[in-house]
Every structure is written in structure tokens, then in C-alpha cells.
Coordinates of C-alpha atoms in Angstrom, one line a residue:
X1 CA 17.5 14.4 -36.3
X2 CA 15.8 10.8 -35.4
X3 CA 14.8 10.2 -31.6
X4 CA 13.9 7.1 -30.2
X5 CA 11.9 6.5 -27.4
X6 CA 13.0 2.1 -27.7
X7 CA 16.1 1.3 -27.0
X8 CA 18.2 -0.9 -29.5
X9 CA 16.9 -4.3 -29.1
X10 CA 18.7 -7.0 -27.9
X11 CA 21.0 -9.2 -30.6
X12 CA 20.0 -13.1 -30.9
X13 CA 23.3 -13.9 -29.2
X14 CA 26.1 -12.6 -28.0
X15 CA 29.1 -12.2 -29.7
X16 CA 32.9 -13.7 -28.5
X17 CA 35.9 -12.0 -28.2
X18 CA 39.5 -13.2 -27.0
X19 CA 40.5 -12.1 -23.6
X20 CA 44.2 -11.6 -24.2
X21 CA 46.5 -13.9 -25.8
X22 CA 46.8 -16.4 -23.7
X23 CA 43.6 -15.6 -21.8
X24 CA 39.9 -17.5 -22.7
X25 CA 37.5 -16.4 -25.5
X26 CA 34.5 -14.5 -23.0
X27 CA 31.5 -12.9 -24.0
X28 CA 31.9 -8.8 -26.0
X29 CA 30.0 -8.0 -22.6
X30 CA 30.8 -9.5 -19.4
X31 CA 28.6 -8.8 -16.6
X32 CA 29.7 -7.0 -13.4
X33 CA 27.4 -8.4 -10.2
X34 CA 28.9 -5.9 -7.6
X35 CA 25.8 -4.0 -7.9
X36 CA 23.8 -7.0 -6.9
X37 CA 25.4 -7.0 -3.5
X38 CA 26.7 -4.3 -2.4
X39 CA 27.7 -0.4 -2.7
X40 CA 24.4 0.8 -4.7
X41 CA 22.0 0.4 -2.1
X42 CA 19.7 -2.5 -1.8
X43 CA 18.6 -4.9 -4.5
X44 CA 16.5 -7.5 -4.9
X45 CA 17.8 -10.9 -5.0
X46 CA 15.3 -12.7 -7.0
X47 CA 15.7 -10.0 -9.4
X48 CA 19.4 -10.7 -9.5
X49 CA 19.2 -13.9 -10.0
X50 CA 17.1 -13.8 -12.8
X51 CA 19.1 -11.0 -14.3
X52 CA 22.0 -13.8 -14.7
X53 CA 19.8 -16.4 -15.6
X54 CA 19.1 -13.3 -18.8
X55 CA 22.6 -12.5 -19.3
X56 CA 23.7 -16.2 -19.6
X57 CA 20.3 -17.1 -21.7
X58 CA 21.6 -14.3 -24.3
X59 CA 25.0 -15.6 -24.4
X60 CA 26.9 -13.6 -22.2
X61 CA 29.7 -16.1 -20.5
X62 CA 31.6 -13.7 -18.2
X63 CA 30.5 -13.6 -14.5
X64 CA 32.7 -11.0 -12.8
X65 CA 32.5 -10.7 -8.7
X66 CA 35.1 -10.1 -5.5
X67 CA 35.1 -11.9 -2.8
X68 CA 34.7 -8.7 -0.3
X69 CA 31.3 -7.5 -2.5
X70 CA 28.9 -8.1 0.4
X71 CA 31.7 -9.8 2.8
X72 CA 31.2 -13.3 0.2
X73 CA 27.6 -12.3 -1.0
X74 CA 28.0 -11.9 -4.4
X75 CA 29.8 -14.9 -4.5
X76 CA 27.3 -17.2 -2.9
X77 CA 25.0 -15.4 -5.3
X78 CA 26.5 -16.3 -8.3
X79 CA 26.9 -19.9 -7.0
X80 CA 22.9 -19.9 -6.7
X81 CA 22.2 -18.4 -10.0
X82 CA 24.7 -21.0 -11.6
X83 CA 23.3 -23.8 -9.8
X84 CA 19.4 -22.8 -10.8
X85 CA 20.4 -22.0 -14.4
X86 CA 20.1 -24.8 -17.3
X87 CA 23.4 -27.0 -17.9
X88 CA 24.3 -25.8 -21.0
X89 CA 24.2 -22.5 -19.8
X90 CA 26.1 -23.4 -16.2
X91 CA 28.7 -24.9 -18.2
X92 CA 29.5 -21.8 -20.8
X93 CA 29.8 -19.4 -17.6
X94 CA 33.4 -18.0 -17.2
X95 CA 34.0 -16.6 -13.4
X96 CA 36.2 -13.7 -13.0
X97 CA 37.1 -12.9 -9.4
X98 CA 39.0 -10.5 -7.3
X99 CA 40.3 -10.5 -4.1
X100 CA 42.9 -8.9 -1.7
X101 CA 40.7 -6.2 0.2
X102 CA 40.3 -6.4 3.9
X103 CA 37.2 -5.4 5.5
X104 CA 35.7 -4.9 8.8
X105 CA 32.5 -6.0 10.7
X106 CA 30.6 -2.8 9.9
X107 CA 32.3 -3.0 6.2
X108 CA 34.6 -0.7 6.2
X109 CA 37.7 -1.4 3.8
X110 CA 41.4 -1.2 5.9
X111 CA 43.7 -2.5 3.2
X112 CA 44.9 -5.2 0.9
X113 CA 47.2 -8.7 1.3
X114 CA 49.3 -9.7 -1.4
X115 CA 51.3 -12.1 0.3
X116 CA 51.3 -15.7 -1.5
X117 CA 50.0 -17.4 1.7
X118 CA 47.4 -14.9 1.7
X119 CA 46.5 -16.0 -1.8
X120 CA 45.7 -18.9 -1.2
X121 CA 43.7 -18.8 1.6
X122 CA 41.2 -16.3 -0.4
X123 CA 40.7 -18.3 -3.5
X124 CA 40.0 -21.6 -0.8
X125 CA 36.5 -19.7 0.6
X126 CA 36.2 -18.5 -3.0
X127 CA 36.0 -21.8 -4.5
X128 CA 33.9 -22.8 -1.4
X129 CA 31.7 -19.9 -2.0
X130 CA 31.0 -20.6 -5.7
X131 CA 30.7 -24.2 -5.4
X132 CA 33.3 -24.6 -7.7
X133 CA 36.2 -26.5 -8.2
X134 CA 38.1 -23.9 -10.8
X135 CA 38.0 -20.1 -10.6
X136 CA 38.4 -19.1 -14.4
X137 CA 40.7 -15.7 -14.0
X138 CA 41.8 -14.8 -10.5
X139 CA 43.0 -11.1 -9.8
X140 CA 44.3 -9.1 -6.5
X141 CA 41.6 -6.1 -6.6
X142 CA 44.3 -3.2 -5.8
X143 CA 48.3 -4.0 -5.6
X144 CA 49.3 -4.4 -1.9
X145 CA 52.1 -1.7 -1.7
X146 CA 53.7 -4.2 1.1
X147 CA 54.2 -7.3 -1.6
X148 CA 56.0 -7.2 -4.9
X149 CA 53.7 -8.1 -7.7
X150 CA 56.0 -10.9 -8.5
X151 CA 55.0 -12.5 -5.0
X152 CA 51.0 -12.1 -6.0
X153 CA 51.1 -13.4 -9.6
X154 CA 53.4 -16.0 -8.6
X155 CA 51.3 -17.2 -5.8
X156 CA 48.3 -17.1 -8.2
X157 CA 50.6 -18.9 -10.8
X158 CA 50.8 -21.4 -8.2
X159 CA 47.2 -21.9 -8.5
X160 CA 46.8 -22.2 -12.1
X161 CA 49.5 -25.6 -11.9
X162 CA 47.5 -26.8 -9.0
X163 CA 44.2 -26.5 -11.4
X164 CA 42.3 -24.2 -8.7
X165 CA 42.5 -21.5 -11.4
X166 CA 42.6 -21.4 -15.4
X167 CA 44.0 -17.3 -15.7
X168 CA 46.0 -14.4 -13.8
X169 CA 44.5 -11.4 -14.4
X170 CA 45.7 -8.4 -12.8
X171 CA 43.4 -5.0 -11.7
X172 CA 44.1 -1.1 -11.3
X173 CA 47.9 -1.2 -12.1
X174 CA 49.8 0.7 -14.0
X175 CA 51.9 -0.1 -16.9
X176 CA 55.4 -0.6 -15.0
X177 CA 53.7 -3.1 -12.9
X178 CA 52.0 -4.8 -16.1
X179 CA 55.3 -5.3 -17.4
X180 CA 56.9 -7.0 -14.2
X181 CA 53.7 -8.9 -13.4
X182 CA 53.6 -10.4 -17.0
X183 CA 57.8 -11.2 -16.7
X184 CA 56.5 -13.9 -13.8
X185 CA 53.4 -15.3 -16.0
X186 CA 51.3 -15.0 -18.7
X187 CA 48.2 -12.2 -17.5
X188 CA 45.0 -12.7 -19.8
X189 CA 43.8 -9.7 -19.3
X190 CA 43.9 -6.1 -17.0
X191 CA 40.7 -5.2 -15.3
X192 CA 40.4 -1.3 -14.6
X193 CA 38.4 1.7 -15.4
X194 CA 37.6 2.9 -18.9
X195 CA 34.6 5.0 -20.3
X196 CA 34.5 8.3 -22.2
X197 CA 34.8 9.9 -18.8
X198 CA 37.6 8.2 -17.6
X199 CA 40.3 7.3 -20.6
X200 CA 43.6 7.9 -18.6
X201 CA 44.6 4.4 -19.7
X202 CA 44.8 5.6 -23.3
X203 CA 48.3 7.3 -22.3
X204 CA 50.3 4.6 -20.9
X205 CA 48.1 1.4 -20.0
X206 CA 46.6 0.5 -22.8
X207 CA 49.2 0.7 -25.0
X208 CA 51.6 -1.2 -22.6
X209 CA 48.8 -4.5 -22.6
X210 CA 48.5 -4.1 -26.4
X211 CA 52.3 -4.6 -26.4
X212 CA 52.0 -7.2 -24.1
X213 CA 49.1 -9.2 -25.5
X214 CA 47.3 -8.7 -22.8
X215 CA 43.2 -8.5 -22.7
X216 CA 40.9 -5.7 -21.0
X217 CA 38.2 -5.6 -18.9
X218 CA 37.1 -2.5 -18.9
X219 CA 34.4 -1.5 -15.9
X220 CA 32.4 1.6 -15.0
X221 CA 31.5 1.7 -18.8
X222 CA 28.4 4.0 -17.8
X223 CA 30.4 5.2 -14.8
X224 CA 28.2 4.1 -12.0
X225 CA 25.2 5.2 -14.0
X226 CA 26.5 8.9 -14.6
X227 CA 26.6 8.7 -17.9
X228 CA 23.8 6.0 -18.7
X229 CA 21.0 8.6 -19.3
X230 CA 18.9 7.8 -16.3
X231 CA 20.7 9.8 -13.6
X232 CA 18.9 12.7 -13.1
X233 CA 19.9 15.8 -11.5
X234 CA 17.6 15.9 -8.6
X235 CA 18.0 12.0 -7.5
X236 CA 18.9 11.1 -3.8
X237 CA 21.1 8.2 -3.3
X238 CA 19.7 5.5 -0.9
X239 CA 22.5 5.5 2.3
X240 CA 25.0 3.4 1.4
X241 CA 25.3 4.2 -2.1
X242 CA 28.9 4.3 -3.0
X243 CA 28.1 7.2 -5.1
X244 CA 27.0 9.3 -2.2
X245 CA 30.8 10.0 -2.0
X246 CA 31.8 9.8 -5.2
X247 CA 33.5 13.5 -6.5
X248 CA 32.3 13.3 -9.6
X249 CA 28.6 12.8 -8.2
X250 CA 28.9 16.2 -5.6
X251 CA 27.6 19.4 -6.4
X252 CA 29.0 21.4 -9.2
X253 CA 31.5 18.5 -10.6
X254 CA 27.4 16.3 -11.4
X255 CA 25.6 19.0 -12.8
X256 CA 28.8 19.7 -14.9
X257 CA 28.7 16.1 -15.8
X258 CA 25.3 15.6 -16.2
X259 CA 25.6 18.5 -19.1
X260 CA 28.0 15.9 -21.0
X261 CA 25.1 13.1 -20.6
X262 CA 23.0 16.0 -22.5
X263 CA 25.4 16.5 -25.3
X264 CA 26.0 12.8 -25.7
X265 CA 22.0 12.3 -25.7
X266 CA 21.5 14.6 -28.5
X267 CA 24.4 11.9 -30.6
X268 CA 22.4 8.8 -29.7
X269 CA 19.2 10.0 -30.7
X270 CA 20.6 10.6 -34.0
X271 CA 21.9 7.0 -33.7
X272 CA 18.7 6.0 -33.1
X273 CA 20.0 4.8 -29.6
X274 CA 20.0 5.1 -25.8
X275 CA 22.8 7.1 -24.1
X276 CA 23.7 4.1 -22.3
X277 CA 24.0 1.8 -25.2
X278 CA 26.2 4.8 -26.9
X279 CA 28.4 5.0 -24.4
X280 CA 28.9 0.9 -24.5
X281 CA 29.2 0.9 -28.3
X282 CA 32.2 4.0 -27.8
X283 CA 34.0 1.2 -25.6
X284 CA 33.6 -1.7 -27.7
X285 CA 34.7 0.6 -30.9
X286 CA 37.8 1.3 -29.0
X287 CA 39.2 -2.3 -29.6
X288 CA 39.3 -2.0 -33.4
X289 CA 40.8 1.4 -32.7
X290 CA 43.8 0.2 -30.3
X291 CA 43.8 -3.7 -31.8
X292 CA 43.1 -4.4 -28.3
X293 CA 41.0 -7.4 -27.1
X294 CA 38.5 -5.0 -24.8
X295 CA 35.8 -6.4 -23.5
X296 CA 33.5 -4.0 -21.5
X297 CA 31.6 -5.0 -18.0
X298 CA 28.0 -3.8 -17.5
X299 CA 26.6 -3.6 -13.7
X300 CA 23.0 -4.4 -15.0
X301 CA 21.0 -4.9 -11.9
X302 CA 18.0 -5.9 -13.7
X303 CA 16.3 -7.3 -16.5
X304 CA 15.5 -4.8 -18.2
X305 CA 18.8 -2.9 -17.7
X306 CA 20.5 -5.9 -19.3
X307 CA 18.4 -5.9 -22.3
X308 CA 19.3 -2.1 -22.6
X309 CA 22.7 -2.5 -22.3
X310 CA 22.8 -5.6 -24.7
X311 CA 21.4 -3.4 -27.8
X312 CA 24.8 -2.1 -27.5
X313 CA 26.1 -4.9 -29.9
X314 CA 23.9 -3.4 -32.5
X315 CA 25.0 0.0 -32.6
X316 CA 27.9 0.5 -35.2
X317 CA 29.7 3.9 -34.9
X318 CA 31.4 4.9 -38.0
X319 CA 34.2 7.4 -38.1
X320 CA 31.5 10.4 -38.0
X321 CA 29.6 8.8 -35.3
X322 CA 33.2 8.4 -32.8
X323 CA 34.0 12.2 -34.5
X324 CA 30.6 13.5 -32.3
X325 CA 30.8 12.0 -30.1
X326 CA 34.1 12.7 -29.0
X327 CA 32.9 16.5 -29.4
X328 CA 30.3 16.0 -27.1
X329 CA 32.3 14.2 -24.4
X330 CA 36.2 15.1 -25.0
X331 CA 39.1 13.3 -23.0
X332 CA 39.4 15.1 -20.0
X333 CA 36.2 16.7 -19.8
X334 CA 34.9 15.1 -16.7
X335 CA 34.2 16.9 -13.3
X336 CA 35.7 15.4 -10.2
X337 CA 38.2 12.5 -9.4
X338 CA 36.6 8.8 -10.5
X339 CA 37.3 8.1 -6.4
X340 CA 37.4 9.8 -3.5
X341 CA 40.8 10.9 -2.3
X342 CA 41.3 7.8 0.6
X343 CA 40.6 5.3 -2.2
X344 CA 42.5 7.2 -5.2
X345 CA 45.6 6.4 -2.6
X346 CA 45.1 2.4 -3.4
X347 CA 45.3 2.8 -7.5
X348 CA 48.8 1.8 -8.7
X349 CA 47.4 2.9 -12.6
X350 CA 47.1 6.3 -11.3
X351 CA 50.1 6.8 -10.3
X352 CA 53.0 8.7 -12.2

């Protein structure tokens, strides 16, 4: 067996993929900020910056964000990171932005507003926030049980004649709602949950958007770092971490987990990889698999992260490679729901 100590290093540039049909051509890796602003504990905002300035310098062009990460933080974040970075750069950058969650003055989340006024009003501080005059794909975060779908897309639709925003995209739903959403407008591309932890989509969703012609953006790739090789049993989570309540990160359910990173180590170091950029390279394989545009979101917080995660482009897994690890990490093996209970409530994908 070959270890390595290095992880893959980075390609010269980033490779495109379409988003969907009718959706842009984006970066193979898109780059999820959340983590810059909020739920992980603090971070350090030079460091963030510079992290973009990295990600768009190796060609990534997908900036992906919510308006409620840090109450408009991350937004204003990206806006500085675009302003700072070089033209050409500025100009390839692709925003991806969610919105729809309600949130209080301590930061608590009480719900999300679908209705088309609604809408509106978000993307207004959103385009305010970035300092931008176009948001490229526009997306409720969670389905607001109140508001048909039709009223959401349609209200976004609205916003794509008006030229605020280029794309609908649509986030967490489930494959009924991915049909009626995409009877209103064309939908570049779902955003929701997909890793060899969580592969629930395989079943209904991912099919349906296949069908559909319809693009995904797959997050929690390394499932909030679970599976990225660098969680280790005995960490404690900074308050605030999101992960402090995660099920999957309690007790029994992470050392059960945690023995899966094991197993999928001992497959990357015959790979000659990191666990994180084997887990990547499993997502990105799974496009040619489904003939699915998927283009997976990395929550680099760093530098050096970023790099890590980039060397994912240059792992090729062959039919043997996906064989163990699949036997390492099978469908269904994780411990623990992906949320807790409260927040598994607000997922229209997870419902029957």
C-alpha cells in the first residue's frame, strides 16, 4: 500500500462544468463562504478574504453565500473580497445566493418567507450587500410551507426579466416540488446535501433533476469536516459551532463515524490522496455515473484548506477505486440524522 504524507497538489486551473441546462457554465468546485461567517466558530477575516482572492486566482468562479450567514456578513464579505481582487478575476466570479430564513437579534432562526413581495425585498439588500447590480442564481434556502413554490420561483422569475438576477435555483426540495417548481421556470440547478454519508438524493432527487435538466450543487461534501480526515475524536467545538448539535457529531453516532473516516483513510492512501480530497473526487465521479451536471461546494476556510481540497481534480477513481470505497463507506452507513430534529422539520427533500 502507498501513503502520502502531501496532499494532491493543486491543478493549474480549474476545470468548467455546466450548471444545468439552462443554467451557467461554473467552476467543477464552487466555494461555500458560510463557514467564513458564521456557524463554525470564529474565523479570521483577512484570512477569508484571501482564501477567495485563492479560489478565484485558481479558477474557481462560484461564490456561494445566504443572506442570513452572519445576519448580511458573508455577503458584505464577498463584496470586499470581489472588490480587492484583480478585474479579470472580479469579472469571472459567479454569485450564488440564498435567502428566505428569518432570524432574530441573538440569531436564532424562526422560519422562512416565500411570499413574492418578500422576494423581492431580500434580493434588494442582497444586491446592496454585494455591491452588485445582478445576483447570478437566486434560491429560497428551505421551501416556506405557507407559499406554493409556484409563488417563490415565480417571484424570482420576476427578477430574472427585470435583470436583478441571471438563474432560479431551488435548495432542499424534494423531487415533487422539483417538478412543479420547474413547470413555472427554467431551475439551473438544485442545491442540497450530498456526500458518501448522506446519498438520500440518489433515490428520488437526483434522478428527478437528471430528467429535468436540471444542475446540482451538492454541499457538505466533507460533511462539516466529519469526513475530511482532520476531525479527530477528542476535539471540542468552539461555542457556537453548529456542530455542537449536530447528531451525527454526539457521542456514539461520531465515534461510529469517525471509524468510516478510518476505513476511507486506508483507500486514499492507496490513492496516494488525502481523505478529504477522496471524498471530493467520490462526488465529482458521481456526475459521469448519473449524467448529471454536479458540481460539489467546498467550505474551505483557509488557504491551505483550499489547496487541499483543489487536489481533488486530480484524483481519478476508476471502477475499483469507487468499488472500495463504497465498501468502506456504504449508503446508509452513517450514525445520526445530517440535522437536528427542529431543523430536519424545514427539509422538503426529506420528506416522503
Amino acid at each position: 500500500m502507498t501513503t502520502t504524507q502531501n496532499p494532491t497538489p493543486t491543478p493549474d486551473r480549474v476545470p468548467t462544468r455546466p450548471l444545468g441546462a439552462t443554467g451557467p457554465r461554473v467552476s467543477a468546485l464552487g466555494l461555500g463562504c458560510m463557514g467564513m461567517s458564521a456557524l463554525y466558530g470564529e474565523s479570521d477575516r483577512a484570512e477569508s478574504i484571501a482564501t477567495i482572492h485563492a479560489a478565484l486566482d485558481a479558477g474557481v468562479t462560484l461564490l456561494d453565500t445566504g443572506d442570513f450567514y452572519g445576519m448580511g456578513h458573508n455577503e458584505l464579505l464577498i463584496a470586499e473580497a470581489l472588490r480587492t481582487a484583480p478585474a479579470a478575476a472580479r469579472e469571472q466570479a459567479l454569485t450564488s445566493v440564498k435567502f428566505g430564513a428569518l432570524r432574530t437579534v441573538e440569531g436564532g432562526f424562526t422560519g422562512y418567507d416565500g411570499r413574492s413581495a418578500a422576494v423581492k425585498n431580500f434580493a434588494a439588500y442582497s444586491l446592496q450587500r454585494l455591491g452588485a447590480d445582478h445576483i447570478d442564481v437566486y434560491r429560497i434556502a428551505r421551501v416556506d410551507p405557507d407559499v406554493p413554490i409556484e409563488e417563490t420561483v415565480g417571484a424570482i422569475a420576476e427578477l430574472v426579466e427585470a435583470g436583478h438576477v441571471r438563474h432560479v435555483g431551488l435548495s432542499e426540495v424534494g423531487a415533487d416540488t422539483l417538478r412543479r417548481a420547474a413547470a413555472v421556470t427554467p431551475i439551473s440547478d438544485l442545491q442540497i446535501e450530498y456526500s458518501l454519508i448522506s446519498r438520500s438524493i440518489e433515490e428520488k432527487i437526483l434522478p428527478t433533476a437528471r430528467e429535468l435538466g436540471i444542475g446540482i450543487t451538492a454541499y457538505g461534501v466533507l460533511s462539516r469536516g466529519l469526513i475530511s480526515g482532520h476531525f479527530t475524536r477528542d476535539r471540542e467545538l468552539a461555542p457556537g459551532d453548529f456542530r455542537g448539535m449536530s447528531p451525527r457529531f454526539q457521542g456514539e453516532n461520531l465515534q461510529r463515524n469517525l471509524d468510516l473516516v478510518d476505513r476511507l483513510r486506508a483507500v486514499a492512501e492507496a490513492k496516494g490522496a488525502s481523505v478529504a480530497q477522496t471524498a471530493i473526487a467520490w462526488v465529482l465521479a458521481q456526475a459521469e455515473r448519473w449524467g448529471a451536471d454536479i458540481v460539489p461546494l467546498v467550505g474551505a476556510r483557509r488557504r491551505d484548506r483550499l489547496a487541499e481540497a483543489l487536489g481533488a481534480l486530480g484524483v481519478t477513481l476508476d471502477a475499483a477505486d469507487l468499488a472500495a470505497i463504497e465498501e468502506a463507506v456504504p449508503a446508509g452507513a452513517a450514525a445520526g440524522e445530517r440535522y437536528p430534529a427542529a431543523q430536519m422539520e424545514h427539509l422538503d427533500s426529506e420528506r416522503p
